[in-house]
Tab-separated table of C-alpha atoms and ligand atoms in Angstrom:
chain	number	residue	atom	x	y	z
A	238	MET	CA	-11.688	-23.444	-16.338
A	239	LEU	CA	-10.877	-19.771	-16.095
A	240	GLY	CA	-8.641	-18.140	-13.527
A	241	LEU	CA	-9.750	-14.764	-12.187
A	242	TYR	CA	-7.102	-12.217	-11.208
A	243	VAL	CA	-7.834	-9.067	-9.188
A	244	HIS	CA	-5.161	-6.383	-8.943
A	245	VAL	CA	-4.896	-4.267	-5.782
A	246	PRO	CA	-2.412	-1.452	-6.464
A	247	PHE	CA	-1.914	-0.035	-2.947
A	248	CYS	CA	1.079	-0.312	-0.616
A	249	ALA	CA	1.781	1.184	2.817
A	250	ALA	CA	5.310	2.117	1.652
A	251	ILE	CA	7.138	1.644	-1.601
A	252	CYS	CA	10.010	-0.826	-1.455
A	253	ASN	CA	13.198	0.499	-3.001
A	254	TYR	CA	13.483	-2.235	-5.646
A	255	CYS	CA	9.837	-2.465	-6.688
A	256	ASN	CA	8.807	-2.171	-10.301
A	257	PHE	CA	5.205	-3.380	-9.963
A	258	ASN	CA	2.072	-1.385	-10.757
A	259	ARG	CA	1.419	0.123	-7.306
A	260	GLY	CA	1.140	3.401	-5.395
A	261	LEU	CA	0.820	4.628	-1.825
A	262	PHE	CA	-2.328	3.684	0.031
A	263	ASP	CA	-5.030	6.369	0.150
A	264	ALA	CA	-8.324	5.479	1.829
A	265	GLY	CA	-10.514	7.588	-0.474
A	266	LEU	CA	-8.850	6.301	-3.612
A	267	LYS	CA	-9.154	2.743	-2.311
A	268	ASP	CA	-12.926	3.133	-1.767
A	269	ARG	CA	-13.421	4.387	-5.322
A	270	TYR	CA	-11.170	1.622	-6.640
A	271	VAL	CA	-13.115	-1.170	-4.940
A	272	ALA	CA	-16.350	0.276	-6.381
A	273	ALA	CA	-14.758	0.369	-9.855
A	274	LEU	CA	-13.569	-3.215	-9.495
A	275	ARG	CA	-17.085	-4.370	-8.696
A	276	GLN	CA	-18.404	-2.419	-11.668
A	277	GLU	CA	-15.788	-3.840	-14.049
A	278	ILE	CA	-16.530	-7.372	-12.847
A	279	ALA	CA	-20.296	-6.888	-13.290
A	280	ALA	CA	-19.781	-5.567	-16.830
A	281	ALA	CA	-17.552	-8.544	-17.773
A	282	ALA	CA	-19.765	-11.154	-16.127
A	283	ASP	CA	-20.692	-13.942	-18.513
A	284	GLY	CA	-21.252	-16.908	-16.230
A	285	SER	CA	-18.088	-18.729	-17.355
A	286	ALA	CA	-16.794	-21.462	-15.098
A	287	ALA	CA	-13.783	-20.469	-13.010
A	288	ASP	CA	-11.811	-22.409	-10.431
A	289	THR	CA	-9.253	-19.907	-9.139
A	290	VAL	CA	-9.190	-16.338	-7.852
A	291	PHE	CA	-5.929	-14.537	-7.156
A	292	PHE	CA	-5.744	-11.164	-5.383
A	293	GLY	CA	-2.330	-9.776	-6.352
A	294	GLY	CA	-0.671	-6.433	-5.932
A	295	GLY	CA	0.468	-4.157	-4.562
A	296	THR	CA	-0.653	-5.296	-1.154
A	297	PRO	CA	-4.137	-6.847	-1.284
A	298	SER	CA	-4.088	-7.323	2.497
A	299	LEU	CA	-4.524	-3.536	2.807
A	300	LEU	CA	-8.158	-4.159	1.841
A	301	ALA	CA	-10.481	-4.933	4.743
A	302	PRO	CA	-12.120	-8.384	4.846
A	303	ASP	CA	-15.533	-6.896	3.942
A	304	GLU	CA	-13.977	-5.318	0.832
A	305	ILE	CA	-12.441	-8.638	-0.202
A	306	ALA	CA	-15.815	-10.277	0.505
A	307	SER	CA	-17.637	-7.734	-1.659
A	308	ILE	CA	-15.263	-8.332	-4.577
A	309	LEU	CA	-15.672	-12.097	-4.182
A	310	ASP	CA	-19.456	-11.633	-4.143
A	311	ALA	CA	-19.211	-9.741	-7.429
A	312	LEU	CA	-17.062	-12.546	-8.910
A	313	ARG	CA	-19.471	-15.227	-7.698
A	314	GLY	CA	-22.367	-13.237	-9.113
A	315	GLY	CA	-20.764	-12.915	-12.532
A	316	PHE	CA	-18.948	-16.222	-12.918
A	317	ASP	CA	-19.641	-19.832	-12.102
A	318	LEU	CA	-16.979	-20.069	-9.409
A	319	ALA	CA	-16.355	-23.657	-8.320
A	320	PRO	CA	-17.268	-24.296	-4.645
A	321	ASP	CA	-13.742	-25.626	-4.042
A	322	ALA	CA	-12.024	-22.853	-6.005
A	323	GLU	CA	-8.490	-21.923	-4.944
A	324	ILE	CA	-8.786	-18.329	-3.657
A	325	THR	CA	-5.415	-16.717	-2.956
A	326	LEU	CA	-4.695	-13.416	-1.274
A	327	GLU	CA	-1.218	-11.890	-1.393
A	328	ALA	CA	-0.394	-10.363	1.977
A	329	ASN	CA	2.473	-8.536	3.607
A	330	PRO	CA	3.300	-9.924	7.053
A	331	GLU	CA	2.995	-6.595	8.885
A	332	THR	CA	-0.544	-5.952	7.622
A	333	VAL	CA	-2.362	-8.973	9.042
A	334	THR	CA	-4.025	-9.489	12.430
A	335	ASP	CA	-5.948	-12.418	13.846
A	336	SER	CA	-9.228	-10.653	13.098
A	337	THR	CA	-8.412	-9.637	9.489
A	338	LEU	CA	-7.193	-13.164	8.756
A	339	ALA	CA	-10.367	-14.641	10.258
A	340	GLY	CA	-12.350	-12.207	8.092
A	341	TYR	CA	-10.535	-13.177	4.894
A	342	ARG	CA	-11.055	-16.846	5.699
A	343	ALA	CA	-14.778	-16.262	6.344
A	344	ALA	CA	-15.013	-14.407	3.008
A	345	GLY	CA	-13.755	-17.550	1.254
A	346	VAL	CA	-10.017	-16.905	0.893
A	347	ASN	CA	-8.324	-20.295	1.359
A	348	ARG	CA	-4.725	-19.603	0.361
A	349	LEU	CA	-2.368	-16.900	1.620
A	350	SER	CA	0.776	-15.840	-0.169
A	351	TYR	CA	3.085	-13.815	2.073
A	352	GLY	CA	5.781	-11.551	0.678
A	353	VAL	CA	8.478	-12.432	3.205
A	354	GLN	CA	11.584	-11.945	0.998
A	355	SER	CA	14.092	-12.736	3.768
A	356	PHE	CA	14.214	-14.106	7.294
A	357	ARG	CA	17.083	-11.754	8.207
A	358	ASP	CA	16.328	-8.294	9.558
A	359	ASP	CA	19.399	-6.731	7.933
A	360	ASP	CA	18.226	-7.879	4.464
A	361	LEU	CA	14.699	-6.617	5.131
A	362	ALA	CA	15.964	-3.202	6.248
A	363	ARG	CA	18.124	-2.865	3.130
A	364	LEU	CA	15.084	-3.621	0.944
A	365	GLY	CA	12.920	-1.060	2.761
A	366	ARG	CA	10.445	-3.704	3.887
A	367	LEU	CA	8.160	-2.834	6.812
A	368	HIS	CA	8.234	-6.214	8.573
A	369	THR	CA	10.859	-8.062	10.587
A	370	ALA	CA	11.818	-11.711	10.305
A	371	ALA	CA	10.012	-12.442	13.587
A	372	ARG	CA	6.867	-10.764	12.279
A	373	ALA	CA	6.954	-12.983	9.175
A	374	GLY	CA	7.024	-16.112	11.339
A	375	GLU	CA	4.215	-14.669	13.457
A	376	ALA	CA	2.115	-13.965	10.347
A	377	VAL	CA	2.270	-17.660	9.441
A	378	ARG	CA	1.304	-18.640	12.990
A	379	LEU	CA	-1.670	-16.250	12.837
A	380	ALA	CA	-2.689	-17.727	9.481
A	381	ARG	CA	-2.699	-21.236	10.935
A	382	ALA	CA	-4.744	-20.035	13.916
A	383	ALA	CA	-7.269	-18.473	11.516
A	384	GLY	CA	-7.685	-21.817	9.739
A	385	PHE	CA	-5.447	-21.420	6.676
A	386	SER	CA	-3.992	-24.776	5.652
A	387	ASN	CA	-2.478	-23.489	2.425
A	388	VAL	CA	0.213	-20.848	2.829
A	389	SER	CA	2.913	-19.776	0.422
A	390	LEU	CA	5.978	-17.656	1.172
A	391	ASP	CA	8.060	-15.620	-1.280
A	392	LEU	CA	11.790	-15.292	-0.710
A	393	MET	CA	14.267	-13.274	-2.734
A	394	MET	CA	17.889	-14.242	-3.263
A	395	TRP	CA	20.981	-12.387	-4.412
A	396	LEU	CA	20.228	-9.399	-2.196
A	397	PRO	CA	22.764	-6.618	-1.557
A	398	GLN	CA	25.457	-7.783	0.882
A	399	GLN	CA	23.900	-11.257	1.071
A	400	SER	CA	26.285	-14.208	1.284
A	401	ILE	CA	25.345	-17.747	0.298
A	402	ALA	CA	25.324	-18.757	3.981
A	403	GLN	CA	22.973	-15.890	4.870
A	404	TRP	CA	20.636	-16.799	2.038
A	405	LEU	CA	20.529	-20.394	3.220
A	406	GLU	CA	19.686	-19.191	6.727
A	407	SER	CA	16.483	-17.727	5.250
A	408	VAL	CA	15.761	-20.959	3.395
A	409	ASP	CA	16.267	-23.016	6.567
A	410	ARG	CA	13.984	-20.705	8.511
A	411	LEU	CA	11.340	-21.052	5.800
A	412	VAL	CA	11.540	-24.827	6.168
A	413	GLU	CA	11.071	-24.459	9.946
A	414	VAL	CA	8.067	-22.193	9.457
A	415	GLY	CA	6.651	-24.867	7.152
A	416	PRO	CA	4.520	-23.303	4.395
A	417	GLU	CA	2.890	-25.622	1.831
A	418	HIS	CA	4.394	-23.651	-1.062
A	419	ALA	CA	7.341	-21.337	-1.665
A	420	SER	CA	8.491	-19.082	-4.479
A	421	LEU	CA	12.153	-18.118	-4.796
A	422	TYR	CA	13.048	-15.131	-6.929
A	423	LEU	CA	16.312	-13.546	-7.903
A	424	LEU	CA	16.309	-9.852	-7.012
A	425	GLU	CA	16.356	-7.841	-10.216
A	426	ILE	CA	17.302	-4.220	-9.761
A	427	TYR	CA	15.805	-2.220	-12.594
A	428	PRO	CA	17.801	0.752	-13.971
A	429	ASN	CA	16.205	3.619	-11.960
A	430	ALA	CA	15.452	1.693	-8.771
A	431	PRO	CA	16.190	3.796	-5.656
A	432	LEU	CA	17.976	0.707	-4.318
A	433	ARG	CA	20.639	1.162	-6.991
A	434	GLU	CA	21.525	4.613	-5.659
A	435	THR	CA	21.447	3.444	-2.043
A	436	MET	CA	23.741	0.574	-2.926
A	437	ALA	CA	26.252	2.951	-4.503
A	438	ARG	CA	26.062	5.409	-1.586
A	439	SER	CA	26.313	2.702	1.075
A	440	ARG	CA	28.898	0.704	-0.877
A	441	TRP	CA	26.728	-2.400	-0.765
A	442	SER	CA	27.617	-5.035	-3.289
A	443	LEU	CA	26.029	-8.093	-4.843
A	444	ALA	CA	27.653	-11.494	-4.644
A	445	PRO	CA	29.252	-12.661	-7.933
A	446	ASP	CA	27.010	-14.260	-10.573
A	447	ASP	CA	28.397	-17.708	-9.778
A	448	ASP	CA	27.257	-17.289	-6.179
A	449	ALA	CA	23.740	-16.448	-7.393
A	450	ALA	CA	23.709	-19.767	-9.249
A	451	ASP	CA	24.992	-21.568	-6.161
A	452	MET	CA	22.302	-19.884	-4.027
A	453	TYR	CA	19.612	-21.174	-6.347
A	454	LEU	CA	20.965	-24.712	-6.597
A	455	ALA	CA	21.667	-25.060	-2.867
A	456	ALA	CA	18.221	-23.737	-1.934
A	457	MET	CA	16.474	-26.156	-4.277
A	458	ASP	CA	18.496	-29.038	-2.807
A	459	ARG	CA	17.595	-28.047	0.751
A	460	LEU	CA	13.935	-27.634	-0.048
A	461	GLU	CA	13.864	-31.040	-1.737
A	462	GLN	CA	15.510	-32.627	1.280
A	463	ALA	CA	12.773	-31.044	3.381
A	464	GLY	CA	10.064	-32.706	1.288
A	465	TYR	CA	9.189	-29.950	-1.160
A	466	GLU	CA	9.011	-30.696	-4.866
A	467	GLN	CA	10.141	-28.202	-7.422
A	468	TYR	CA	7.501	-27.894	-10.125
A	469	GLU	CA	8.538	-24.685	-11.863
A	470	ILE	CA	11.771	-22.722	-12.200
A	471	SER	CA	10.994	-20.538	-9.170
A	472	ASN	CA	8.368	-22.577	-7.330
A	473	VAL	CA	8.270	-25.539	-4.973
A	474	ALA	CA	5.357	-27.111	-3.149
A	475	ARG	CA	4.325	-29.994	-0.984
A	476	ARG	CA	2.744	-32.559	-3.280
A	477	GLY	CA	-0.717	-31.432	-4.367
A	478	ARG	CA	-0.149	-27.840	-3.186
A	479	GLU	CA	1.096	-26.394	-6.470
A	480	SER	CA	-0.577	-23.089	-7.316
A	481	THR	CA	-3.559	-23.974	-9.496
A	482	HIS	CA	-3.891	-20.343	-10.538
A	483	ASN	CA	-0.285	-19.876	-11.617
A	484	LEU	CA	-0.287	-23.201	-13.447
A	485	LYS	CA	-2.804	-21.629	-15.841
A	486	TYR	CA	-0.140	-19.131	-16.916
A	487	TRP	CA	2.372	-21.899	-17.574
A	488	THR	CA	0.108	-24.380	-19.343
A	489	GLY	CA	-1.821	-22.257	-21.832
A	490	GLY	CA	-4.884	-21.839	-19.612
A	491	GLY	CA	-7.262	-18.885	-19.746
A	492	TRP	CA	-7.626	-16.076	-17.227
A	493	THR	CA	-9.380	-12.760	-16.888
A	494	GLY	CA	-7.793	-9.929	-14.922
A	495	PHE	CA	-9.631	-7.086	-13.195
A	496	GLY	CA	-8.216	-3.807	-11.966
A	497	CYS	CA	-5.592	-1.381	-13.196
A	498	GLY	CA	-2.818	-2.912	-15.273
A	499	ALA	CA	-4.344	-6.413	-15.095
A	500	HIS	CA	-3.637	-8.705	-18.043
A	501	SER	CA	-6.088	-11.190	-19.531
A	502	THR	CA	-5.692	-14.064	-21.976
A	503	ARG	CA	-8.794	-15.894	-22.952
A	504	ASP	CA	-10.248	-17.669	-25.999
A	505	GLY	CA	-7.198	-16.778	-28.103
A	506	ARG	CA	-7.415	-13.072	-27.253
A	507	ARG	CA	-5.215	-10.957	-25.032
A	508	TRP	CA	-5.636	-7.526	-23.505
A	509	LYS	CA	-4.300	-5.338	-20.748
A	510	ASN	CA	-6.201	-2.855	-18.614
A	511	ARG	CA	-5.149	0.786	-18.215
A	512	SER	CA	-2.238	0.945	-15.744
A	513	SER	CA	-3.031	4.220	-14.017
A	514	THR	CA	-5.326	3.733	-11.021
A	515	GLU	CA	-7.066	7.103	-11.527
A	516	GLU	CA	-7.577	6.540	-15.265
A	517	TYR	CA	-8.869	3.057	-14.613
A	518	ILE	CA	-11.427	4.331	-12.068
A	519	ALA	CA	-12.517	7.222	-14.296
A	520	THR	CA	-12.964	4.958	-17.327
A	521	VAL	CA	-14.996	2.354	-15.467
A	522	ALA	CA	-17.059	4.976	-13.584
A	523	ALA	CA	-17.977	6.573	-16.932
A	524	GLY	CA	-19.252	3.199	-18.138
A	525	GLY	CA	-16.271	2.690	-20.434
A	526	HIS	CA	-13.967	-0.231	-20.973
A	527	PRO	CA	-10.547	-0.139	-19.260
A	528	ARG	CA	-9.104	-2.581	-21.825
A	529	LEU	CA	-6.195	-1.540	-24.022
A	530	ASP	CA	-4.278	-3.434	-26.697
A	531	GLU	CA	-6.894	-6.119	-27.199
A	532	HIS	CA	-5.776	-8.427	-29.957
A	533	VAL	CA	-6.198	-11.927	-31.292
A	534	LEU	CA	-3.095	-14.049	-30.698
A	535	SER	CA	-1.613	-15.515	-33.861
A	536	ALA	CA	-0.892	-19.244	-33.986
A	537	ASP	CA	2.847	-18.439	-33.897
A	538	GLU	CA	2.434	-16.278	-30.793
A	539	ARG	CA	0.424	-18.978	-29.054
A	540	LEU	CA	2.962	-21.660	-29.940
A	541	GLU	CA	5.925	-19.553	-28.832
A	542	GLU	CA	4.274	-18.758	-25.556
A	543	ARG	CA	3.311	-22.363	-24.928
A	544	LEU	CA	6.936	-23.401	-25.417
A	545	PHE	CA	8.317	-20.577	-23.264
A	546	MET	CA	5.934	-21.081	-20.417
A	547	GLY	CA	5.839	-24.886	-20.625
A	548	LEU	CA	9.601	-25.161	-20.415
A	549	ARG	CA	9.467	-23.357	-17.065
A	550	LEU	CA	7.784	-26.436	-15.604
A	551	THR	CA	9.973	-29.264	-14.303
A	552	GLN	CA	7.781	-31.786	-16.139
A	553	GLY	CA	8.675	-29.984	-19.384
A	554	ILE	CA	6.681	-29.717	-22.588
A	555	ASP	CA	4.887	-32.570	-24.297
A	556	LEU	CA	5.979	-32.085	-27.901
A	557	GLY	CA	3.484	-34.716	-29.081
A	558	ALA	CA	0.616	-32.722	-27.594
A	559	ILE	CA	2.031	-29.535	-29.102
A	560	GLU	CA	2.136	-31.184	-32.538
A	561	ARG	CA	-1.457	-32.342	-32.199
A	562	GLU	CA	-2.604	-28.876	-31.157
A	563	PHE	CA	-0.514	-26.675	-33.453
A	564	GLY	CA	0.417	-29.058	-36.293
A	565	VAL	CA	4.093	-28.212	-35.760
A	566	ASP	CA	6.897	-30.709	-35.189
A	567	VAL	CA	8.931	-28.575	-32.755
A	568	TRP	CA	11.750	-31.116	-32.583
A	569	ALA	CA	12.213	-31.206	-36.368
A	570	ARG	CA	12.094	-27.419	-36.518
A	571	HIS	CA	14.538	-26.639	-33.696
A	572	HIS	CA	16.616	-29.712	-32.882
A	573	GLU	CA	19.831	-28.410	-34.454
A	574	ASP	CA	19.736	-25.289	-32.284
A	575	LEU	CA	18.804	-27.336	-29.226
A	576	GLU	CA	21.576	-29.919	-29.684
A	577	PRO	CA	24.317	-27.964	-27.796
A	578	PHE	CA	22.043	-27.628	-24.779
A	579	LEU	CA	21.293	-31.350	-24.846
A	580	GLU	CA	24.997	-32.139	-25.023
A	581	GLY	CA	25.658	-29.744	-22.129
A	582	ARG	CA	23.018	-31.584	-20.024
A	583	LEU	CA	21.014	-28.384	-19.736
A	584	LEU	CA	18.103	-29.904	-21.583
A	585	ILE	CA	16.716	-33.436	-21.813
A	586	TYR	CA	14.613	-34.813	-24.629
A	587	ASP	CA	12.830	-37.969	-23.591
A	588	PHE	CA	10.176	-38.350	-26.293
A	589	PRO	CA	7.668	-36.732	-26.144
A	590	LEU	CA	8.896	-34.622	-23.231
A	591	LEU	CA	11.419	-31.825	-23.554
A	592	ARG	CA	12.552	-30.416	-20.228
A	593	LEU	CA	15.224	-28.296	-18.613
A	594	THR	CA	17.603	-29.821	-16.106
A	595	ARG	CA	18.113	-27.768	-12.954
A	596	ALA	CA	21.383	-26.451	-14.376
A	597	GLY	CA	19.443	-25.582	-17.528
A	598	MET	CA	16.970	-23.555	-15.474
A	599	LEU	CA	19.773	-21.135	-14.704
A	600	LEU	CA	20.144	-20.507	-18.439
A	601	ALA	CA	16.469	-20.789	-19.300
A	602	ASN	CA	16.247	-17.454	-21.111
A	603	GLU	CA	19.144	-18.306	-23.373
A	604	ILE	CA	17.733	-21.724	-24.193
A	605	MET	CA	14.243	-20.383	-24.833
A	606	ARG	CA	15.590	-17.906	-27.390
A	607	VAL	CA	15.807	-20.880	-29.745
A	608	PHE	CA	12.021	-20.781	-30.014
A	609	ILE	CA	11.766	-17.106	-30.937
A	610	SER	CA	11.293	-16.607	-34.646
A	611	PRO	CA	14.487	-15.193	-36.260
A	612	THR	CA	12.705	-11.971	-37.292
A	613	VAL	CA	12.111	-11.093	-33.626
A	614	ARG	CA	15.312	-12.464	-32.066
U	1479	SF4	S1	5.038	-4.366	-0.984
U	1479	SF4	FE1	5.364	-5.415	-2.945
U	1479	SF4	S2	4.189	-4.242	-4.478
U	1479	SF4	FE2	4.385	-2.947	-2.614
U	1479	SF4	S3	6.154	-1.671	-3.003
U	1479	SF4	FE3	6.897	-3.458	-1.862
U	1479	SF4	S4	7.497	-4.946	-3.456
U	1479	SF4	FE4	6.239	-3.371	-4.449
């Protein structure tokens, strides 16, 4: 079944490391954007069966519950959305109240994903986040009170001035707070990020690379001890609480994205919507199509992507299934290049499954390069 993604490109402030498609909240622009979203959804409606909706951003929790409800109505009107569909809303802790959370829940949202990033106030201040650690804990409490039994938290590691012990404090606090799901990301500071300049001016430093690896490994150990299961390089969950929506990205599923900059991959085709919020609204309002770069994926592209994304999962890739689907014996084609990683215990081949070990996950990009055709590498 399809996944449906809705992009909400507004934020109350711009974090100093952020490279997402987002801009500052403006009430008038937001009203026109929600109208455009509904129009885009109506134009794309084809009654296909879908079992997930994901509101991502930006900060989707800057939309009022009735706006989220109106977008969900449009999706239900245009698609055959399963009654038990997983409906996720990304939220920033400082934006939610008991009444907005009750409103989202009443609209049908049944999973919240909070961008917490750290449970230490000094980390949060350095990142330019608007919430405190206490507020993040409170946001989870409010979610429980509003009836949410499926909550995910994002944390970021390898922050400026962050030691391994400080990182693990955040992980321990996450365990105490007790979400069903957690995503752990390494902070990546892109070349022109304002954070880079602030770091230089304030003489903040990053821990050595080896510490970043230790942060990752120690956090995964702690989360496992606390009953979470890692199912993807960056994601852990209580059993049965894996993100159904995100699993579509990693297992060759289909999804349609709505809103500015949203990507879609469906029926062997891929496209991306216009990134600019204003251009997106103007195009849709004029009855046009916001899609750009629509193209049919070649068999090689589909295979490469299946291998890349599948290897992110702890269960690995079923090479037998790949051979049946693509007619390619991946092991015969690549085993010589893969051999050093097998010997280094970074990769395990247990026919028909090929999977990364946890140490291998730290070098996933290097290992996955084996699958890129030599002309592109
Ligand atoms: S809240 Fe998220 S999307 Fe918005 S600026 Fe911060 S990191 Fe970027």
